[in-house]
C-alpha positions as semicolon CSV with decimal commas, in nm:
position;residue;x (nm);y (nm);z (nm)
1;M;-1,049;2,146;0,348
2;P;-0,755;1,968;0,514
3;D;-0,405;2,099;0,456
4;P;-0,204;1,830;0,269
5;S;0,118;1,952;0,431
6;N;-0,029;1,878;0,778
7;I;-0,121;1,526;0,667
8;R;0,230;1,478;0,528
9;Q;0,392;1,601;0,852
10;A;0,177;1,361;1,055
11;L;0,281;1,078;0,821
12;Y;0,645;1,165;0,882
13;L;0,587;1,140;1,258
14;M;0,426;0,799;1,208
15;R;0,714;0,698;0,976
16;D;0,969;0,779;1,245
17;H;0,769;0,586;1,507
18;A;0,745;0,286;1,273
19;R;1,121;0,300;1,211
20;M;1,184;0,275;1,586
21;R;0,952;-0,029;1,608
22;L;1,124;-0,195;1,312
23;K;1,471;-0,132;1,462
24;E;1,358;-0,283;1,791
25;Y;1,220;-0,584;1,603
26;A;1,549;-0,632;1,415
27;T;1,747;-0,608;1,741
28;R;1,526;-0,870;1,913
29;H;1,587;-1,106;1,619
30;Q;1,960;-1,033;1,601
31;M;1,934;-0,876;1,256
32;R;2,105;-0,563;1,134
33;P;1,907;-0,300;0,939
34;T;2,092;-0,214;0,617
35;G;1,849;0,028;0,451
36;W;1,530;0,232;0,476
37;H;1,265;0,338;0,227
38;F;0,940;0,529;0,269
39;L;0,681;0,462;0,000
40;L;0,433;0,748;0,030
41;D;0,086;0,690;-0,117
42;Q;-0,087;0,976;-0,287
43;M;-0,301;1,159;-0,037
44;A;-0,675;1,186;-0,082
45;T;-0,862;1,495;0,032
46;R;-1,239;1,494;0,022
47;G;-1,450;1,782;0,135
48;E;-1,368;1,843;0,499
49;G;-1,150;1,535;0,559
50;G;-0,863;1,351;0,401
51;T;-0,630;1,056;0,442
52;G;-0,267;0,977;0,384
53;S;-0,079;0,652;0,409
54;G;0,247;0,489;0,321
55;L;0,479;0,197;0,380
56;V;0,785;0,217;0,600
57;L;1,028;-0,045;0,469
58;M;1,339;-0,185;0,637
59;R;1,598;-0,399;0,462
60;C;1,806;-0,628;0,683
61;S;2,124;-0,821;0,621
62;G;2,051;-1,142;0,439
63;E;1,815;-0,956;0,203
64;R;1,517;-0,973;0,437
65;Y;1,254;-0,700;0,419
66;F;0,998;-0,588;0,674
67;C;0,740;-0,311;0,662
68;I;0,473;-0,126;0,856
69;R;0,181;0,059;0,696
70;V;0,119;0,402;0,847
71;T;-0,206;0,592;0,805
72;V;-0,325;0,938;0,905
73;E;-0,678;1,076;0,877
74;A;-0,769;1,443;0,889
75;G;-1,087;1,514;1,080
76;T;-1,355;1,754;0,973
77;D;-1,197;2,022;1,193
78;G;-0,871;1,989;1,001
79;A;-0,688;1,822;1,291
80;N;-0,498;1,504;1,218
81;V;-0,622;1,189;1,384
82;L;-0,332;0,960;1,462
83;P;-0,376;0,599;1,574
84;S;-0,412;0,562;1,950
85;E;-0,112;0,462;2,158
86;D;-0,274;0,122;2,205
87;A;-0,292;0,059;1,831
88;Q;-0,039;-0,194;1,714
89;L;0,145;-0,113;1,396
90;D;0,174;-0,462;1,248
91;I;0,517;-0,561;1,122
92;L;0,496;-0,756;0,798
93;D;0,759;-0,982;0,639
94;V;0,778;-0,874;0,273
95;D;0,888;-1,083;-0,027
96;A;1,218;-0,947;-0,163
97;E;1,095;-0,963;-0,523
98;R;0,816;-0,715;-0,445
99;V;1,062;-0,445;-0,334
100;A;1,348;-0,515;-0,578
101;H;1,271;-0,191;-0,767
102;L;1,317;0,031;-0,458
103;I;1,638;0,198;-0,345
104;F;1,723;0,172;0,025
105;A;1,945;0,424;0,209
106;R;2,163;0,298;0,492
107;E;2,130;0,586;0,739
108;S;1,856;0,819;0,619
109;W;1,550;0,770;0,400
110;T;1,484;0,727;0,035
111;E;1,128;0,817;-0,053
112;T;0,905;0,733;-0,347
113;Q;0,560;0,867;-0,421
114;S;0,319;0,601;-0,534
115;I;-0,044;0,518;-0,567
116;K;-0,199;0,301;-0,297
117;K;-0,251;0,015;-0,541
118;H;0,128;-0,019;-0,576
119;T;0,192;-0,026;-0,203
120;D;-0,091;-0,278;-0,165
121;D;0,087;-0,496;-0,424
122;I;0,401;-0,493;-0,208
123;V;0,218;-0,623;0,098
124;L;0,003;-0,868;-0,102
125;N;0,049;-1,218;0,047
126;S;0,292;-1,085;0,308
127;K;0,288;-1,252;0,646
128;P;0,307;-1,109;0,994
129;A;0,669;-1,105;1,103
130;P;0,746;-1,389;1,343
131;E;0,800;-1,309;1,709
132;P;1,085;-1,474;1,903
133;E;1,006;-1,793;2,088
134;E;1,056;-1,772;2,462
């Protein structure tokens, strides 16, 4: 059976990687991040494997919100399977009303445990974040 603490640690690694991508995105678009929140889905362990996921949310000045979904799967040998380096973590533009209930910390993280249905509601009808025109 997979160790839930290993899945959680792998999710934290993915969270930190997603934060770097979101900061780079904000910089390219001349926005300033003003808060961070990690919405951690409940983890599911089944038999030999398990999964964990969550949303990494960034608030920017002008009340704009962006997020990346992170996912980790535990293999049958108990090792975590992270996405490959080639995998793109899609940045989504999130409607402010869908995250109004969350608290965002300026420098560190606020974290909420949730069920996946609630994080799916946040990204419902969200659009891929626009890339700068060249």
